[in-house]
Short mmCIF file of C-alpha atoms in Angstrom, two decimals:
data_model
loop_
_atom_site.label_atom_id
_atom_site.label_comp_id
_atom_site.label_asym_id
_atom_site.label_seq_id
_atom_site.Cartn_x
_atom_site.Cartn_y
_atom_site.Cartn_z
CA MET A 1 0.00 0.00 0.00
CA PHE A 2 2.83 2.40 0.85
CA ASN A 3 4.51 1.90 -2.52
CA VAL A 4 1.19 2.18 -4.37
CA LEU A 5 0.67 5.58 -2.78
CA VAL A 6 4.13 6.59 -4.03
CA LEU A 7 2.56 6.65 -7.50
CA ALA A 8 0.50 9.65 -6.40
CA GLY A 9 3.42 11.98 -7.17
CA PRO A 10 4.03 10.81 -10.76
CA ILE A 11 0.28 10.74 -11.49
CA TYR A 12 -0.12 14.27 -10.12
CA MET A 13 2.79 15.41 -12.29
CA LEU A 14 1.24 13.81 -15.39
CA GLN A 15 -2.14 15.39 -14.78
CA VAL A 16 -0.77 18.85 -14.01
CA TYR A 17 1.49 19.05 -17.07
CA ASP A 18 -0.78 17.23 -19.54
CA ARG A 19 -4.26 18.38 -18.45
CA VAL A 20 -4.20 21.34 -16.05
CA LEU A 21 -1.72 23.43 -18.03
CA GLU A 22 -3.53 22.65 -21.27
CA SER A 23 -7.03 23.32 -19.92
CA ARG A 24 -6.00 26.08 -17.48
CA SER A 25 -8.57 24.66 -15.04
CA VAL A 26 -7.99 25.88 -11.48
CA ALA A 27 -10.74 23.60 -10.15
CA THR A 28 -8.96 20.54 -11.57
CA LEU A 29 -5.68 21.72 -10.06
CA VAL A 30 -7.29 22.19 -6.63
CA ALA A 31 -8.96 18.77 -6.79
CA LEU A 32 -5.72 17.06 -7.83
CA SER A 33 -3.80 18.92 -5.11
CA LEU A 34 -6.28 17.86 -2.40
CA ALA A 35 -6.09 14.25 -3.60
CA LEU A 36 -2.29 14.43 -3.49
CA VAL A 37 -2.34 15.82 0.08
CA GLY A 38 -4.65 12.96 1.13
CA ALA A 39 -2.39 10.38 -0.52
CA TYR A 40 0.72 11.78 1.13
CA ALA A 41 -1.03 11.96 4.52
CA LEU A 42 -2.08 8.31 4.21
CA GLN A 43 1.45 7.46 3.10
CA ALA A 44 2.86 9.15 6.22
CA VAL A 45 0.44 7.23 8.46
CA ILE A 46 1.39 3.93 6.83
CA ASP A 47 5.08 4.81 7.15
CA ILE A 48 4.64 5.53 10.88
CA VAL A 49 2.71 2.28 11.39
CA ARG A 50 5.37 0.37 9.47
CA GLY A 51 8.12 1.85 11.62
CA ARG A 52 6.27 1.01 14.82
CA LEU A 53 5.65 -2.53 13.61
CA LEU A 54 9.38 -2.96 13.09
CA ILE A 55 9.99 -1.68 16.63
CA LEU A 56 7.36 -4.13 17.90
CA ILE A 57 8.96 -6.99 15.97
CA ALA A 58 12.36 -6.09 17.42
CA GLY A 59 10.85 -6.05 20.91
CA VAL A 60 9.16 -9.43 20.43
CA PHE A 61 12.39 -10.91 19.10
CA ASP A 62 14.34 -9.55 22.05
CA LYS A 63 11.78 -10.83 24.58
CA ASN A 64 11.69 -14.33 23.07
CA VAL A 65 15.46 -14.82 23.03
CA GLN A 66 16.43 -13.28 26.38
CA GLN A 67 16.00 -16.41 28.48
CA PRO A 68 17.74 -18.74 25.96
CA VAL A 69 20.52 -16.17 25.59
CA HIS A 70 20.93 -15.88 29.36
CA ASP A 71 21.11 -19.66 29.72
CA ALA A 72 23.49 -19.94 26.78
CA THR A 73 25.74 -17.25 28.25
CA ILE A 74 26.07 -19.28 31.45
CA GLY A 75 26.65 -22.47 29.44
CA LEU A 76 29.29 -20.80 27.25
CA SER A 77 31.02 -19.37 30.31
CA ILE A 78 31.41 -22.94 31.58
CA LEU A 79 32.51 -24.30 28.20
CA ASP A 80 34.95 -21.43 27.59
CA ARG A 81 35.99 -21.33 31.27
CA GLY A 82 35.00 -17.75 32.00
CA SER A 83 36.11 -16.22 28.71
CA ALA A 84 34.63 -12.83 27.80
CA SER A 85 33.38 -14.44 24.56
CA ALA A 86 30.52 -15.86 26.65
CA LEU A 87 28.95 -12.38 26.48
CA GLN A 88 28.87 -12.42 22.67
CA PRO A 89 25.25 -13.70 22.44
CA ILE A 90 23.84 -10.67 24.22
CA ARG A 91 25.91 -8.34 22.01
CA ASP A 92 24.58 -10.19 18.96
CA VAL A 93 20.99 -9.75 20.18
CA ASP A 94 21.64 -6.00 20.58
CA ALA A 95 23.04 -5.82 17.03
CA ILE A 96 20.05 -7.67 15.54
CA ARG A 97 17.56 -5.56 17.48
CA ALA A 98 19.28 -2.32 16.42
CA PHE A 99 19.14 -3.40 12.76
CA LEU A 100 15.44 -4.30 12.99
CA MET A 101 14.66 -0.87 14.44
CA GLY A 102 16.67 0.98 11.78
CA SER A 103 16.01 1.89 8.14
CA GLY A 104 17.62 -1.23 6.70
CA PRO A 105 14.49 -3.47 6.88
CA VAL A 106 12.44 -0.69 5.24
CA GLY A 107 14.74 -0.80 2.22
CA LEU A 108 14.44 -4.59 2.07
CA MET A 109 10.63 -4.34 2.19
CA ASP A 110 10.59 -1.77 -0.63
CA LEU A 111 13.09 -3.71 -2.76
CA PRO A 112 10.50 -6.08 -4.37
CA TRP A 113 8.64 -3.01 -5.72
CA ALA A 114 11.65 -1.87 -7.74
CA PRO A 115 10.78 -4.14 -10.74
CA ILE A 116 7.21 -2.78 -10.74
CA PHE A 117 8.43 0.80 -11.08
CA LEU A 118 10.81 -0.32 -13.83
CA VAL A 119 7.89 -1.87 -15.73
CA LEU A 120 6.01 1.42 -15.45
CA CYS A 121 9.05 3.19 -16.91
CA PHE A 122 8.93 0.77 -19.87
CA LEU A 123 5.23 1.54 -20.31
CA ILE A 124 6.01 5.23 -20.59
CA HIS A 125 8.64 4.54 -23.23
CA PRO A 126 11.09 1.67 -23.89
CA LEU A 127 14.11 4.01 -23.95
CA ILE A 128 13.27 5.33 -20.48
CA GLY A 129 12.66 1.76 -19.30
CA TRP A 130 16.01 0.53 -20.58
CA ILE A 131 17.90 3.41 -19.00
CA ALA A 132 16.21 2.69 -15.66
CA ALA A 133 16.82 -1.09 -16.01
CA VAL A 134 20.51 -0.65 -16.84
CA GLY A 135 20.86 1.74 -13.91
CA ALA A 136 19.21 -0.75 -11.55
CA LEU A 137 21.50 -3.50 -12.85
CA ILE A 138 24.58 -1.36 -12.25
CA LEU A 139 23.47 -0.57 -8.69
CA PHE A 140 22.75 -4.24 -8.10
CA CYS A 141 26.30 -5.10 -9.22
CA VAL A 142 27.63 -2.44 -6.88
CA ALA A 143 25.69 -4.11 -4.05
CA LEU A 144 27.22 -7.50 -4.91
CA LEU A 145 30.71 -5.98 -4.94
CA ALA A 146 30.04 -4.36 -1.57
CA GLU A 147 28.93 -7.71 -0.14
CA ARG A 148 31.94 -9.53 -1.54
CA SER A 149 34.52 -6.98 -0.39
CA SER A 150 33.05 -6.68 3.12
CA ARG A 151 32.42 -10.39 3.64
CA THR A 152 35.61 -11.05 5.62
CA GLN A 153 36.06 -7.65 7.21
CA PRO A 154 33.31 -7.91 9.88
CA HIS A 155 34.89 -11.17 11.07
CA SER A 156 38.24 -9.49 11.72
CA ALA A 157 36.57 -6.45 13.30
CA ILE A 158 34.59 -8.67 15.67
CA ARG A 159 37.65 -10.76 16.51
CA ASP A 160 39.77 -7.68 17.24
CA GLY A 161 36.95 -6.13 19.25
CA ARG A 162 36.58 -9.30 21.34
CA LEU A 163 40.32 -9.40 22.07
CA ARG A 164 40.24 -5.72 23.00
CA TYR A 165 37.33 -6.23 25.37
CA THR A 166 38.93 -9.30 26.96
CA MET A 167 42.18 -7.41 27.58
CA LEU A 168 40.40 -4.44 29.17
CA GLU A 169 38.26 -6.69 31.39
CA SER A 170 41.37 -8.57 32.52
CA ASN A 171 43.11 -5.30 33.39
CA ARG A 172 40.04 -4.15 35.32
CA ARG A 173 39.93 -7.33 37.40
CA ASN A 174 43.65 -7.13 38.20
CA ALA A 175 43.82 -3.38 38.85
CA GLU A 176 45.39 -3.72 42.30
CA THR A 177 48.15 -6.00 41.01
CA ILE A 178 48.81 -3.61 38.12
CA VAL A 179 49.22 -0.63 40.46
CA ALA A 180 51.25 -2.54 43.04
CA MET A 181 53.73 -3.99 40.54
CA GLY A 182 53.94 -1.04 38.16
CA LEU A 183 52.48 -2.92 35.19
CA SER A 184 50.41 -0.04 33.83
CA GLY A 185 53.02 1.09 31.28
CA ALA A 186 53.47 -2.30 29.61
CA LEU A 187 49.73 -3.05 29.70
CA ALA A 188 48.89 0.38 28.31
CA GLU A 189 51.18 -0.27 25.35
CA ARG A 190 49.56 -3.65 24.75
CA TRP A 191 46.13 -2.00 24.98
CA GLU A 192 47.13 0.65 22.44
CA ARG A 193 48.25 -2.06 20.00
CA SER A 194 45.02 -4.00 20.44
CA ASN A 195 42.96 -0.82 20.10
CA ALA A 196 44.88 0.16 16.96
CA ASP A 197 44.15 -3.24 15.37
CA HIS A 198 40.47 -2.84 16.24
CA LEU A 199 40.30 0.69 14.81
CA ALA A 200 42.12 -0.40 11.66
CA ALA A 201 39.56 -3.15 11.08
CA GLN A 202 36.73 -0.68 11.71
CA HIS A 203 38.28 1.84 9.34
CA ARG A 204 38.64 -0.75 6.58
CA THR A 205 34.99 -1.74 6.92
CA SER A 206 33.80 1.88 7.06
CA ALA A 207 35.93 2.90 4.09
CA THR A 208 34.56 0.04 1.99
CA ILE A 209 30.90 0.70 2.81
CA ASN A 210 31.23 4.51 2.55
CA GLY A 211 32.97 4.16 -0.81
CA TYR A 212 30.21 2.04 -2.27
CA THR A 213 27.55 4.31 -0.76
CA SER A 214 29.12 7.37 -2.39
CA LEU A 215 29.41 5.52 -5.72
CA THR A 216 25.75 4.53 -5.51
CA ARG A 217 24.65 8.10 -4.77
CA ALA A 218 26.65 9.46 -7.70
CA LEU A 219 25.26 6.81 -10.07
CA ARG A 220 21.69 7.56 -8.98
CA LEU A 221 22.13 11.31 -9.63
CA LEU A 222 23.68 10.53 -13.01
CA LEU A 223 20.77 8.23 -13.91
CA GLN A 224 18.24 10.89 -12.91
CA SER A 225 19.93 13.33 -15.22
CA ALA A 226 20.08 10.69 -17.96
CA ILE A 227 16.33 10.02 -17.61
CA LEU A 228 15.57 13.74 -17.82
CA GLY A 229 17.85 14.10 -20.83
CA ALA A 230 16.29 11.11 -22.60
CA GLY A 231 12.81 12.40 -21.69
CA ALA A 232 13.60 15.82 -23.12
CA TYR A 233 14.81 14.16 -26.33
CA LEU A 234 11.56 12.19 -26.56
CA VAL A 235 9.47 15.31 -25.82
CA ILE A 236 11.26 17.17 -28.63
CA HIS A 237 10.34 14.35 -31.00
CA ARG A 238 6.81 14.28 -29.54
CA ASP A 239 7.16 10.64 -28.43
CA VAL A 240 6.15 11.45 -24.81
CA THR A 241 4.63 14.42 -23.04
CA SER A 242 6.52 16.69 -20.65
CA GLY A 243 4.43 15.30 -17.77
CA ALA A 244 5.49 11.76 -18.65
CA MET A 245 9.12 12.88 -18.72
CA LEU A 246 8.94 14.20 -15.15
CA ALA A 247 6.85 11.27 -13.94
CA SER A 248 9.38 8.78 -15.33
CA SER A 249 12.17 10.56 -13.44
CA ILE A 250 10.23 10.20 -10.17
CA MET A 251 9.42 6.52 -10.81
CA MET A 252 13.02 5.70 -11.63
CA THR A 253 14.06 7.40 -8.40
CA ARG A 254 11.57 5.22 -6.51
CA ALA A 255 12.86 2.12 -8.32
CA LEU A 256 16.47 2.82 -7.39
CA ALA A 257 15.88 4.24 -3.89
CA PRO A 258 15.48 0.83 -2.15
CA ILE A 259 18.71 -0.41 -3.73
CA GLU A 260 20.55 2.70 -2.57
CA GLN A 261 19.02 2.39 0.91
CA VAL A 262 20.07 -1.25 1.19
CA ILE A 263 23.64 -0.38 0.20
CA ALA A 264 23.69 2.51 2.70
CA ASN A 265 22.66 0.07 5.43
CA TRP A 266 24.92 -2.71 4.18
CA ARG A 267 27.15 -2.69 7.24
CA GLY A 268 24.15 -3.14 9.52
CA LEU A 269 22.73 -5.86 7.27
CA ILE A 270 26.00 -7.79 7.18
CA GLY A 271 26.45 -7.30 10.92
CA ALA A 272 22.91 -8.52 11.66
CA ARG A 273 23.37 -11.53 9.41
CA GLU A 274 26.66 -12.46 11.06
CA ALA A 275 25.14 -11.86 14.49
CA LEU A 276 22.18 -14.11 13.69
CA GLN A 277 24.47 -16.91 12.52
CA ARG A 278 26.67 -16.61 15.61
CA LEU A 279 23.65 -16.42 17.87
CA ALA A 280 22.15 -19.61 16.44
CA SER A 281 25.50 -21.38 16.86
CA ASP A 282 26.03 -20.09 20.42
CA LEU A 283 22.50 -20.99 21.50
CA ALA A 284 22.98 -24.52 20.19
CA ARG A 285 26.41 -24.83 21.83
CA GLY A 286 25.66 -23.17 25.16
CA SER A 287 22.17 -24.47 25.88
CA ARG A 288 21.63 -27.65 27.82
CA LEU A 289 18.78 -30.03 27.18
CA VAL A 290 16.25 -29.96 30.00
CA PRO A 291 14.83 -33.40 30.86
CA GLN A 292 11.07 -33.66 30.47
CA THR A 293 10.57 -36.19 33.28
CA SER A 294 10.79 -34.83 36.82
CA LEU A 295 12.74 -36.97 39.30
CA ALA A 296 12.27 -37.08 43.05
CA ALA A 297 14.68 -35.03 45.15
CA PRO A 298 17.91 -36.94 45.97
CA LYS A 299 17.99 -38.14 49.58
CA HIS A 300 20.16 -41.24 49.89
CA THR A 301 23.41 -41.72 47.92
CA VAL A 302 26.17 -40.18 45.85
CA GLU A 303 28.12 -42.64 43.69
CA VAL A 304 31.17 -41.95 41.54
CA SER A 305 32.12 -44.79 39.22
CA HIS A 306 35.28 -44.95 37.04
CA LEU A 307 35.11 -41.18 36.55
CA VAL A 308 37.34 -39.65 33.87
CA LEU A 309 37.07 -35.87 33.58
CA ALA A 310 38.56 -33.23 31.30
CA PRO A 311 37.85 -29.51 30.83
CA PRO A 312 35.03 -28.73 28.37
CA GLY A 313 36.26 -29.02 24.79
CA SER A 314 39.40 -30.94 25.79
CA ARG A 315 40.25 -34.64 25.61
CA SER A 316 43.17 -34.39 28.02
CA SER A 317 41.90 -35.73 31.33
CA ILE A 318 42.54 -34.07 34.69
CA LEU A 319 40.99 -36.88 36.74
CA SER A 320 40.94 -40.57 35.85
CA ASP A 321 39.37 -43.69 37.35
CA ILE A 322 37.82 -42.08 40.45
CA ASN A 323 35.58 -44.44 42.44
CA PHE A 324 33.74 -43.90 45.72
CA SER A 325 30.25 -43.93 47.17
CA LEU A 326 28.61 -41.97 50.00
CA VAL A 327 25.35 -42.37 51.88
CA ALA A 328 23.17 -39.91 53.76
CA GLY A 329 25.05 -38.57 56.78
CA ASP A 330 28.52 -39.07 55.30
CA ALA A 331 31.10 -36.30 55.15
CA LEU A 332 33.99 -36.81 52.74
CA ALA A 333 37.27 -34.88 53.06
CA VAL A 334 38.99 -34.65 49.67
CA ILE A 335 42.66 -33.98 50.27
CA GLY A 336 45.80 -33.84 48.18
CA PRO A 337 48.42 -31.41 46.90
CA SER A 338 47.54 -28.39 44.80
CA GLY A 339 46.70 -29.37 41.23
CA SER A 340 45.62 -32.87 42.17
CA GLY A 341 42.08 -32.34 40.83
CA LYS A 342 40.02 -31.48 43.92
CA THR A 343 38.19 -28.53 42.32
CA THR A 344 37.71 -30.54 39.14
CA LEU A 345 36.01 -33.27 41.18
CA ALA A 346 33.71 -30.67 42.72
CA LYS A 347 32.62 -29.56 39.25
CA ALA A 348 31.87 -33.16 38.29
CA LEU A 349 29.79 -33.78 41.43
CA LEU A 350 27.73 -30.67 40.68
CA GLY A 351 27.22 -31.52 37.00
CA ILE A 352 29.09 -28.42 35.84
CA TRP A 353 31.56 -30.48 33.80
CA HIS A 354 30.46 -33.65 32.04
CA PRO A 355 32.58 -36.82 32.34
CA LEU A 356 34.57 -38.17 29.43
CA ALA A 357 33.89 -41.61 30.88
CA GLY A 358 32.32 -43.07 33.98
CA SER A 359 29.55 -41.36 35.91
CA VAL A 360 28.43 -39.35 38.89
CA ARG A 361 25.05 -40.43 40.26
CA LEU A 362 22.74 -39.01 42.88
CA ASP A 363 20.27 -41.66 44.00
CA GLY A 364 21.17 -43.58 40.84
CA ALA A 365 20.63 -40.72 38.36
CA THR A 366 23.28 -38.55 36.70
CA PRO A 367 22.95 -34.75 37.28
CA ASP A 368 21.94 -34.13 33.66
CA GLN A 369 18.83 -36.28 34.18
CA TRP A 370 17.42 -33.53 36.39
CA ASP A 371 16.13 -30.14 35.41
CA PRO A 372 18.84 -27.87 36.91
CA VAL A 373 16.16 -25.57 38.32
CA ARG A 374 14.61 -28.52 40.19
CA LEU A 375 17.90 -30.05 41.31
CA GLY A 376 19.49 -26.74 42.37
CA PRO A 377 17.62 -26.30 45.70
CA HIS A 378 18.91 -29.71 46.83
CA VAL A 379 22.57 -28.79 46.21
CA GLY A 380 24.78 -26.33 48.06
CA TYR A 381 28.11 -25.11 46.71
CA VAL A 382 30.84 -22.86 48.06
CA PRO A 383 33.53 -22.26 45.40
CA GLN A 384 37.07 -21.16 46.18
CA SER A 385 36.25 -17.67 44.94
CA ALA A 386 33.10 -16.67 46.84
CA ASP A 387 31.43 -14.38 44.30
CA ILE A 388 28.43 -12.44 45.56
CA PHE A 389 25.69 -11.10 43.28
CA PRO A 390 25.01 -7.33 43.15
CA ALA A 391 21.82 -7.54 45.24
CA SER A 392 20.84 -7.46 48.90
CA ILE A 393 22.34 -9.86 51.42
CA ALA A 394 18.94 -11.50 51.87
CA GLU A 395 18.59 -12.00 48.11
CA ASN A 396 22.06 -13.52 47.96
CA ILE A 397 21.35 -15.97 50.77
CA SER A 398 18.01 -16.93 49.21
CA ARG A 399 19.78 -17.69 45.92
CA MET A 400 18.16 -14.69 44.22
CA SER A 401 14.69 -16.18 44.73
CA LEU A 402 11.76 -14.02 43.64
CA GLU A 403 9.79 -15.36 46.63
CA PRO A 404 12.40 -15.67 49.41
CA ASP A 405 11.69 -17.42 52.70
CA SER A 406 12.73 -14.99 55.45
CA ASP A 407 12.85 -17.67 58.15
CA ALA A 408 15.06 -19.88 55.96
CA ILE A 409 17.33 -16.89 55.22
CA VAL A 410 17.90 -16.15 58.90
CA LYS A 411 18.34 -19.85 59.70
CA ALA A 412 21.03 -20.21 57.00
CA ALA A 413 22.80 -17.06 58.20
CA LYS A 414 22.86 -18.33 61.75
CA ALA A 415 24.16 -21.72 60.60
CA ALA A 416 27.00 -19.95 58.79
CA GLY A 417 27.74 -17.80 61.84
CA ILE A 418 27.11 -14.53 60.01
CA HIS A 419 23.76 -13.46 61.50
CA GLN A 420 25.16 -10.99 64.02
CA LEU A 421 27.53 -9.52 61.45
CA ILE A 422 24.63 -8.88 59.08
CA LEU A 423 22.60 -7.20 61.85
CA ARG A 424 25.47 -4.77 62.46
CA LEU A 425 25.31 -3.52 58.86
CA PRO A 426 23.35 -0.25 58.32
CA SER A 427 20.45 -1.96 56.55
CA GLY A 428 20.87 -5.44 57.98
CA TYR A 429 19.70 -8.16 55.64
CA ASP A 430 18.58 -5.52 53.13
CA SER A 431 22.11 -4.13 52.73
CA GLN A 432 23.00 -3.96 49.06
CA MET A 433 26.16 -5.57 47.75
CA ASP A 434 27.83 -3.76 44.85
CA GLU A 435 29.97 -5.32 42.12
CA THR A 436 33.10 -5.23 44.27
CA ASN A 437 31.35 -6.24 47.53
CA SER A 438 33.75 -3.84 49.23
CA ALA A 439 31.59 -3.76 52.38
CA LEU A 440 32.64 -7.35 53.22
CA SER A 441 36.06 -8.90 53.69
CA ALA A 442 37.09 -12.07 51.85
CA GLY A 443 36.29 -14.18 54.91
CA GLN A 444 32.88 -12.55 55.34
CA ARG A 445 32.05 -13.14 51.70
CA GLN A 446 33.02 -16.78 52.17
CA ARG A 447 30.68 -17.08 55.14
CA LEU A 448 27.92 -15.39 53.15
CA ALA A 449 28.50 -17.93 50.35
CA LEU A 450 28.25 -20.69 52.98
CA ALA A 451 24.91 -19.29 54.14
CA ARG A 452 23.72 -19.33 50.54
CA ALA A 453 24.83 -22.96 50.22
CA LEU A 454 22.95 -23.90 53.42
CA TYR A 455 19.69 -22.18 52.41
CA LYS A 456 16.75 -24.57 52.89
CA ASP A 457 18.97 -27.49 53.99
CA PRO A 458 20.16 -29.05 50.69
CA PHE A 459 20.96 -32.75 50.48
CA LEU A 460 24.41 -32.42 48.86
CA LEU A 461 26.93 -29.85 50.07
CA VAL A 462 30.12 -29.40 48.02
CA LEU A 463 32.53 -27.05 49.80
CA ASP A 464 35.72 -26.22 47.89
CA GLU A 465 38.27 -24.84 50.35
CA PRO A 466 35.48 -23.01 52.23
CA ASN A 467 37.80 -22.07 55.11
CA SER A 468 40.66 -20.61 53.05
CA ASN A 469 39.83 -17.05 54.21
CA LEU A 470 38.08 -17.78 57.50
CA ASP A 471 39.27 -16.69 60.92
CA GLY A 472 38.91 -18.88 63.98
CA GLU A 473 35.29 -17.86 64.59
CA GLY A 474 34.39 -18.48 60.97
CA GLU A 475 36.04 -21.90 60.94
CA VAL A 476 34.12 -22.93 64.08
CA ALA A 477 30.88 -21.89 62.37
CA LEU A 478 31.84 -23.91 59.30
CA LEU A 479 32.55 -27.04 61.33
CA GLU A 480 29.27 -26.67 63.21
CA ALA A 481 27.41 -26.27 59.91
CA VAL A 482 28.99 -29.48 58.56
CA ARG A 483 28.06 -31.38 61.74
CA ALA A 484 24.47 -30.09 61.56
CA ALA A 485 24.21 -31.09 57.89
CA ARG A 486 25.42 -34.59 58.66
CA SER A 487 23.00 -34.96 61.56
CA ARG A 488 20.02 -34.17 59.34
CA GLY A 489 21.12 -36.71 56.73
CA ALA A 490 22.92 -34.56 54.19
CA ILE A 491 26.07 -35.61 52.32
CA VAL A 492 29.01 -33.20 52.61
CA VAL A 493 32.03 -33.21 50.29
CA LEU A 494 34.76 -30.97 51.66
CA MET A 495 37.89 -30.09 49.67
CA THR A 496 40.39 -29.05 52.32
CA HIS A 497 43.90 -29.14 53.78
CA ARG A 498 42.91 -28.25 57.35
CA PRO A 499 43.16 -31.03 59.98
CA ALA A 500 40.15 -29.63 61.87
CA ALA A 501 37.98 -29.90 58.77
CA VAL A 502 39.21 -33.41 58.05
CA ALA A 503 38.48 -34.39 61.67
CA ILE A 504 34.73 -33.81 61.32
CA CYS A 505 34.55 -36.04 58.21
CA ASN A 506 34.07 -39.77 58.53
CA LYS A 507 35.61 -40.55 55.13
CA VAL A 508 38.69 -39.38 53.25
CA LEU A 509 39.57 -39.37 49.54
CA LEU A 510 43.23 -38.82 48.70
CA LEU A 511 44.02 -37.44 45.23
CA ALA A 512 47.45 -36.97 43.70
CA GLY A 513 48.40 -36.37 40.08
CA GLY A 514 44.77 -36.61 38.98
CA LYS A 515 44.42 -40.15 40.34
CA GLN A 516 42.75 -41.67 43.36
CA ARG A 517 45.40 -42.83 45.80
CA ALA A 518 43.13 -43.91 48.63
CA PHE A 519 39.52 -43.84 49.80
CA GLY A 520 37.94 -45.14 52.97
CA GLU A 521 37.32 -44.44 56.63
CA ARG A 522 39.12 -41.38 57.91
CA ASP A 523 41.24 -42.97 60.62
CA GLU A 524 42.34 -45.81 58.36
CA ILE A 525 43.35 -43.51 55.48
CA LEU A 526 45.10 -41.00 57.71
CA GLY A 527 46.99 -43.72 59.49
CA LYS A 528 48.26 -45.36 56.30
CA ASN A 529 48.70 -42.58 53.78
CA LEU A 530 49.07 -39.22 55.52
CA ARG A 531 51.43 -37.50 57.88
CA GLN A 532 51.16 -34.28 59.80
CA ALA A 533 53.04 -31.71 57.75
CA ARG A 534 55.77 -29.67 59.36
CA PRO A 535 55.15 -25.95 59.66
CA ARG A 536 55.87 -24.23 56.36
CA ALA A 537 55.37 -20.78 54.99
CA ALA A 538 52.72 -21.81 52.48
CA GLY A 539 50.33 -23.47 54.87
CA GLY A 540 51.67 -23.24 58.39
CA PRO A 541 51.04 -26.09 60.80
CA ASN A 542 47.37 -26.47 59.91
CA ARG A 543 47.74 -28.48 56.70
CA ILE A 544 47.61 -32.15 55.79
CA GLU A 545 49.85 -33.33 52.98
CA ALA A 546 50.19 -36.57 51.08
CA ALA A 547 53.10 -38.68 52.19
CA GLU A 548 55.93 -38.83 49.73
#
């Protein structure tokens, strides 16, 4: 309808030059002018509606992909082990949405009407039609050249931009080390090189697109002049009227305008196409299949059988042939030197990393047989780095629940020994944690993470060096929390070097070199395989080491 109304201009021109000027009828001129105003007003309304529909489509697209993109971002962060590339899906969604809300889709919608306007030019006169057709063909070839020359450039620009972002994010995270060790000069030089590569890629892309856009604009102006010149020649020979000459110029402009608009928005079109392809690939790679059958909450056993584990995307195993089983009420101390695979085992128990071989089973089922949202409340985890979300303390303890249980929040905080500390904060449980969590020390954050792990009494607790930053009071609270979890029938897996933590466990697993060296009752394993380490600078007297 919009493009049909575009014909109002050429028709008005034909009527004015061929009828009004000949008849000198003011009434006809007024009637034609009013009709033209109505057509243009309707055209404006349709154009506004079309623009708002594109905005609506962009909004619907964004709403429908946000949850899959969020889940894929988490999945990619695990697969890529925290790489900044995990944020690429959300950047791709922004790029696609921006293109949908721009003028590029309007040009694509108008493009199928270009042949219709060319046919009308042929109907006016074959010479005018051929000039318009040749012009459209030339512009189409320019578009193909633009696509071909810019095909590889967005890839390099995106790659350089990703490296630049990763470097800056790394420098931000390690700002204190940079200042303390005087690394700013060397890192600034590296940043300048990375930024220069990124700008060079951007400049190459911009120069290519701008060059073809300028060429297209010049060709269109030349074709308009050629149409007017050819029309004047035909008017002189009385083959067409002067109104038809002007109308053909307008129709050729409308025929070529969508092609010019598409070329002008070529960078956005190429970027949106690349973003859509990457997004589809990332969603497929980062999303996890959610089982359709709901399983009962685990309550009885954890079994690890012939487990072989490697980082995502790698075939080089970190752990091999790990075997043990635990029942409700057991507490397992996983000990061994640094790099022996303790944290890797924690990721396997939680279903974060998938085994290359063997299995981890909770009540006979592997973690991927549960919907993570359903299994999550029955699992508690304290990682070595106790990251806290930018939200209130209560929201953090309740695992960011939209319907938190206040009694369960306070109970978990008391179990972690952090209740009184929270009450001393200005807003208590409603105190907001920022990105840096500067209001809490490392030990306090670790206790807050412990409270989050204990929220609503989960069945499986996996605690990876949870006392690495704790003071004496915090360690006592941790030990009491482990005892309470055991007494209610939970299973606790504790990665630790501390003798006090090992003492509250009834079973011990000794890892060394990625292999299981011993597993069994605590006293038996300690008596045969371990010795009390001598005081040393790295761990002091409170460490247990594997015997040489």
